[in-house]
Amino acid sequence: MKLSWRVILLWTLPALVIGFFFWQGAFSTSPMNMGNNTASTRMTYGRFLDYLDKGRVQSVDLFDGGRTAIVEAVDPELDNRVQRLRVDLPGNAPELISRLRGDNVNFDVHPPRNDGAIWGLLGNLIFPVLLIGGLFFLFRRSSNVPGGPGQAMNFGKSKARFSMEAKTGVMFDDVAGIEEAKEELQEVVTFLKKPERFTAVGAKIPKGVLLIGPPGTGKTLLAKAIAGEAGVPFFSISGSEFVEMFVGVGASRVRDLFKKAKENAPCIIFIDEIDAVGRQRGAGIGGGNDEREQTLNQLLTEMDGFEGNTGIIIIAATNRPDVLDSALLRPGRFDRQVQVDPPDIKGRLEVLQVHARNKKLAPEVSLDAIARRTPGFTGADLANLLNEAAILTARRRKEGITMLEIDDAVDRVVAGMEGTPLVDSKSKRLIAYHELGHAIIGTLVKNHDPVQKVTLIPRGQAQGLTWFTPAEDQGLISRAQILARITGALGGRAAEQVIFGDAEVTTGAGNDLQQVTNMARQMVTRFGMSDLGPLSLESQQGEVFLGRDWMTRSEYSEEIASRIDAQVRTIVEHCYDDACRIMRENRTVIDRLVDLLIEKETIDGEEFRQIVAEYTEVPEKEQYVPQI
Ligand code: ADP
Ligand code: ZN
C-alpha cells in the first residue's frame, strides 16, 4: 500500500486543527478551567442560598457577568472539607453581591467573557477551516473521485481526467434516425440490467462495443442512452486525453478509470476517439509512440483482466476503424461493432422531431421540408440548426420559429456567418462573374445539381456563394456527375479568365481548384474512371502519421505515377475547356445576370433559370426525390 504525501497531509491536517482547538481552549477564561482547580461539581442555587444562610460559604468567584459562580464552601457532611462547586445563578448579581458583602464572604468578580473573545476564537478558527476545506476541495478535484477535470496538486502523478455521470438522463427516445444502431444496442441494456438471463445459460457477456461513424452522428448520445436506459453510471474519457507528454500517465489513467468503474459496476465506460490511443502499434513516422503503446497495452490488459460478467461494458467511438490496432478488435475485446451513419431523410425528420420538442415553431413550419433541404446533415448539425433558428427568432423578437429563420439557420450552418455586403467596385464585379460562372454551368450542364441561389454576400471565408440544391446521398455517383461537378467548380475561374483576361484572374479560385484536383485524382486512382483502366491505385487518403495509410500510399511505380498525373491533367483540362466554352457562348446572359446580381445581391434559382431560358435551352434536371 503506497501512501502518497497527499494522503498523509490530509490526515495530519485535521490533527493539527484539532490540536489548535485545544490550544485555543487552554487560553480562554472559562469557569470550567480556572488554573488547575476545576469545579466539576454543581450545586443548585437553592442549596447555595441555603449554604449562605448557614454561613458555610467561604468565597465566591463570579463569572459570565454574574451568571455563574464558583463557590468555595465547607461541607459538614464531608468533615468540613472545603469544596469547590459551580453554581448557575438566575440573573443579575447586585443583590447577591450586597448579600455577600453583608455576610462578609470573600468574593471576586471576573470580567465577563466578552463576545469579542468568541469572535476572536471564530476568527482564529476560520483560517484552519478554510485551509482544510480548500485542501479537501483540491484533493477531491484532483483525486480519482470523478467530478471534474481538475488537476491541482497533480504534479506528474497520474490523475484520471474522466468524468462520471451517475445518471445520464438520456433515453433511447432522445436518439433518433439511427434505428439499426439503436436496435443493436438495445441488447446491451439487457446485459446490464439482467445479466443473469445470459449467465444462466452460460453465455459470456461481451465487454466492448465499438461505435463507428463520423462526428456528430450521436455516438456519445447513444452510449449515454444505454447507461440511461439501464440506470447505470456513465464514465467517459476521450482517447486524446490518454495520450500525454509524459510516459506512463496514460497507462495509469486507464488503470484509475477501470478501478473506479469496478467500484461502481454495473456501469458503462465510454472512450471517445479511441483511435487516438488505439492506433496500430509500431506504425507511423518515427516508429511509433511509446506512450501511446503503453496506454494501449494497459487498456488491453484491463479489458482482459475483468470477466465479462462484472457488469462493465466499454463503449468506444471512432471514425477510423481502419487504423485501429487489430488487438483491440479481437474476440473478448471490442468484438461488437456498430455502424452509426449520418441519417437519411427519414432519420433527419426524426432527429428534427426530437429537437423540436422543446422549441416553439410557427404552425407553417414543416419539419418535412427541413429534412428535405438538409442532405448530409448529421444529428448534431440538425440540433445546431434548430438552435440557431431559435436564437435568430429570439433576436428578431418573434413568437415562434418561422421558415425564414430556418432558412437563415441552414445557410449559417452550411456556410458560416453572414458578413457585410461588399461595396460596389471592380472586385465586386469580378466576384459576381466568378459566382455566375459556377451558376451558369450548374444550370446548363445536365448532370449538375440544380442552382438554388447565387449570392454576393460574404459568408465565412467566401466572398460570394453559389448554392446548389444538394442531392440526397444515394451512395453512388456516376462518372458524368463527377465531370459535371469538376466543370462547375472550374466555372468561377473560367469566367474570370474569359471576361477579364489572363492577367486578371484571382486567388478566389484556390479552393475550387483544390476540390477539382481532388475529384479528378480520385477518378483516376480510386474509381477507375480514366484511361488507366479500372484500377484501384490508392486507398482512401489519410494523414501520413496515422501509420497504416503511409504504407499503402504508393502501390505503384514511378511510371504509373506520371501516368496518373497525366490523366488527372487531361480530365481537368477537358473540363476547363468546356467551362470556358460555356462562358463564351453565354456572354450576353451572363452580363445581364451580373448586373442583376450586383443590384439584388441574391438571385433565386428559379428566377435564374427563367432568365437563362430566355437566351438558351436549359436542360431538365431529374433529381432523385426521396420518399419520407
Ligand atoms: P458524436 O459522439 O457521434 O460525435 P454526439 O453524440 O456528441 O455525436 O452528438 C452531439 C449532439 O448532437 C447530441 O448531444 C445531440 O444533441 C445531437 N445529436 C446527434 N445525433 C443525434 C441523434 N441521432 N438523435 C438526436 N440528437 C442527436
Ligand atoms: Zn468559386
PDB file of N, CA and C and ligand atoms in Angstrom, residues 174-178 214-221 270 272 351 354-355 379-380 383, ligand 1:
ATOM      1  N   ASP A 174     -34.464   9.814 -27.015  1.00  0.00           N
ATOM      2  CA  ASP A 174     -33.769  11.056 -27.368  1.00  0.00           C
ATOM      3  C   ASP A 174     -32.830  10.867 -28.547  1.00  0.00           C
ATOM      4  N   VAL A 175     -32.622   9.620 -28.916  1.00  0.00           N
ATOM      5  CA  VAL A 175     -31.734   9.334 -30.040  1.00  0.00           C
ATOM      6  C   VAL A 175     -32.621   8.957 -31.215  1.00  0.00           C
ATOM      7  N   ALA A 176     -32.434   9.650 -32.331  1.00  0.00           N
ATOM      8  CA  ALA A 176     -33.335   9.395 -33.449  1.00  0.00           C
ATOM      9  C   ALA A 176     -32.546   9.177 -34.717  1.00  0.00           C
ATOM     10  N   GLY A 177     -33.197   8.547 -35.671  1.00  0.00           N
ATOM     11  CA  GLY A 177     -32.641   8.482 -37.012  1.00  0.00           C
ATOM     12  C   GLY A 177     -31.535   7.468 -37.199  1.00  0.00           C
ATOM     13  N   ILE A 178     -31.216   6.697 -36.169  1.00  0.00           N
ATOM     14  CA  ILE A 178     -30.200   5.660 -36.348  1.00  0.00           C
ATOM     15  C   ILE A 178     -30.751   4.362 -35.769  1.00  0.00           C
ATOM     16  N   PRO A 214     -18.940   9.024 -38.390  1.00  0.00           N
ATOM     17  CA  PRO A 214     -18.389  10.382 -38.395  1.00  0.00           C
ATOM     18  C   PRO A 214     -18.843  11.185 -37.176  1.00  0.00           C
ATOM     19  N   PRO A 215     -18.163  12.271 -36.879  1.00  0.00           N
ATOM     20  CA  PRO A 215     -18.522  13.089 -35.722  1.00  0.00           C
ATOM     21  C   PRO A 215     -19.940  13.632 -35.832  1.00  0.00           C
ATOM     22  N   GLY A 216     -20.581  13.734 -34.712  1.00  0.00           N
ATOM     23  CA  GLY A 216     -21.900  14.376 -34.684  1.00  0.00           C
ATOM     24  C   GLY A 216     -23.061  13.477 -35.035  1.00  0.00           C
ATOM     25  N   THR A 217     -22.773  12.186 -35.211  1.00  0.00           N
ATOM     26  CA  THR A 217     -23.882  11.309 -35.571  1.00  0.00           C
ATOM     27  C   THR A 217     -24.601  10.760 -34.349  1.00  0.00           C
ATOM     28  N   GLY A 218     -24.096  11.073 -33.173  1.00  0.00           N
ATOM     29  CA  GLY A 218     -24.818  10.669 -31.970  1.00  0.00           C
ATOM     30  C   GLY A 218     -24.223   9.472 -31.255  1.00  0.00           C
ATOM     31  N   LYS A 219     -22.927   9.242 -31.415  1.00  0.00           N
ATOM     32  CA  LYS A 219     -22.328   8.087 -30.756  1.00  0.00           C
ATOM     33  C   LYS A 219     -22.292   8.269 -29.244  1.00  0.00           C
ATOM     34  N   THR A 220     -21.881   9.461 -28.817  1.00  0.00           N
ATOM     35  CA  THR A 220     -21.867   9.733 -27.382  1.00  0.00           C
ATOM     36  C   THR A 220     -23.277   9.651 -26.815  1.00  0.00           C
ATOM     37  N   LEU A 221     -24.184  10.203 -27.577  1.00  0.00           N
ATOM     38  CA  LEU A 221     -25.580  10.218 -27.146  1.00  0.00           C
ATOM     39  C   LEU A 221     -26.104   8.794 -26.968  1.00  0.00           C
ATOM     40  N   PHE A 270     -17.227   4.918 -21.447  1.00  0.00           N
ATOM     41  CA  PHE A 270     -17.259   5.396 -22.827  1.00  0.00           C
ATOM     42  C   PHE A 270     -15.914   6.015 -23.174  1.00  0.00           C
ATOM     43  N   ASP A 272     -14.192   8.005 -26.050  1.00  0.00           N
ATOM     44  CA  ASP A 272     -14.361   8.725 -27.306  1.00  0.00           C
ATOM     45  C   ASP A 272     -13.017   8.743 -28.038  1.00  0.00           C
ATOM     46  N   VAL A 351     -34.856  13.102 -36.157  1.00  0.00           N
ATOM     47  CA  VAL A 351     -33.965  13.901 -35.301  1.00  0.00           C
ATOM     48  C   VAL A 351     -34.570  15.285 -35.091  1.00  0.00           C
ATOM     49  N   VAL A 354     -37.234  15.171 -32.536  1.00  0.00           N
ATOM     50  CA  VAL A 354     -36.718  15.114 -31.162  1.00  0.00           C
ATOM     51  C   VAL A 354     -36.308  16.510 -30.687  1.00  0.00           C
ATOM     52  N   HIS A 355     -35.597  17.227 -31.539  1.00  0.00           N
ATOM     53  CA  HIS A 355     -35.071  18.515 -31.087  1.00  0.00           C
ATOM     54  C   HIS A 355     -36.097  19.636 -31.175  1.00  0.00           C
ATOM     55  N   GLY A 379     -26.884  14.387 -36.986  1.00  0.00           N
ATOM     56  CA  GLY A 379     -27.771  14.728 -35.880  1.00  0.00           C
ATOM     57  C   GLY A 379     -27.334  16.009 -35.187  1.00  0.00           C
ATOM     58  N   ALA A 380     -26.008  16.148 -35.003  1.00  0.00           N
ATOM     59  CA  ALA A 380     -25.509  17.340 -34.324  1.00  0.00           C
ATOM     60  C   ALA A 380     -25.774  18.585 -35.168  1.00  0.00           C
ATOM     61  N   ALA A 383     -29.434  19.460 -34.747  1.00  0.00           N
ATOM     62  CA  ALA A 383     -29.689  20.056 -33.432  1.00  0.00           C
ATOM     63  C   ALA A 383     -29.212  21.507 -33.441  1.00  0.00           C
TER      64      ALA A 383
HETATM   65  P1  ADP B   1     -20.704  12.015 -31.663  1.00  0.00           P
HETATM   66  O1  ADP B   1     -20.384  11.423 -30.349  1.00  0.00           O
HETATM   67  O2  ADP B   1     -21.112  10.970 -32.680  1.00  0.00           O
HETATM   68  O3  ADP B   1     -19.674  12.934 -32.204  1.00  0.00           O
HETATM   69  P2  ADP B   1     -22.718  13.346 -30.162  1.00  0.00           P
HETATM   70  O4  ADP B   1     -23.418  12.207 -29.560  1.00  0.00           O
HETATM   71  O5  ADP B   1     -21.738  14.051 -29.304  1.00  0.00           O
HETATM   72  O6  ADP B   1     -22.012  12.911 -31.513  1.00  0.00           O
HETATM   73  O7  ADP B   1     -23.789  14.375 -30.724  1.00  0.00           O
HETATM   74  C1  ADP B   1     -23.797  15.721 -30.364  1.00  0.00           C
HETATM   75  C2  ADP B   1     -25.197  16.227 -30.188  1.00  0.00           C
HETATM   76  O8  ADP B   1     -25.910  16.192 -31.418  1.00  0.00           O
HETATM   77  C3  ADP B   1     -26.025  15.393 -29.242  1.00  0.00           C
HETATM   78  O9  ADP B   1     -25.857  15.817 -27.939  1.00  0.00           O
HETATM   79  C4  ADP B   1     -27.440  15.623 -29.741  1.00  0.00           C
HETATM   80  O10 ADP B   1     -27.983  16.820 -29.241  1.00  0.00           O
HETATM   81  C5  ADP B   1     -27.251  15.781 -31.231  1.00  0.00           C
HETATM   82  N1  ADP B   1     -27.455  14.508 -31.927  1.00  0.00           N
HETATM   83  C6  ADP B   1     -26.520  13.828 -32.632  1.00  0.00           C
HETATM   84  N2  ADP B   1     -27.040  12.706 -33.157  1.00  0.00           N
HETATM   85  C7  ADP B   1     -28.320  12.645 -32.775  1.00  0.00           C
HETATM   86  C8  ADP B   1     -29.389  11.719 -32.990  1.00  0.00           C
HETATM   87  N3  ADP B   1     -29.199  10.618 -33.720  1.00  0.00           N
HETATM   88  N4  ADP B   1     -30.578  11.985 -32.433  1.00  0.00           N
HETATM   89  C9  ADP B   1     -30.759  13.090 -31.708  1.00  0.00           C
HETATM   90  N5  ADP B   1     -29.814  14.001 -31.452  1.00  0.00           N
HETATM   91  C10 ADP B   1     -28.601  13.803 -31.983  1.00  0.00           C
END
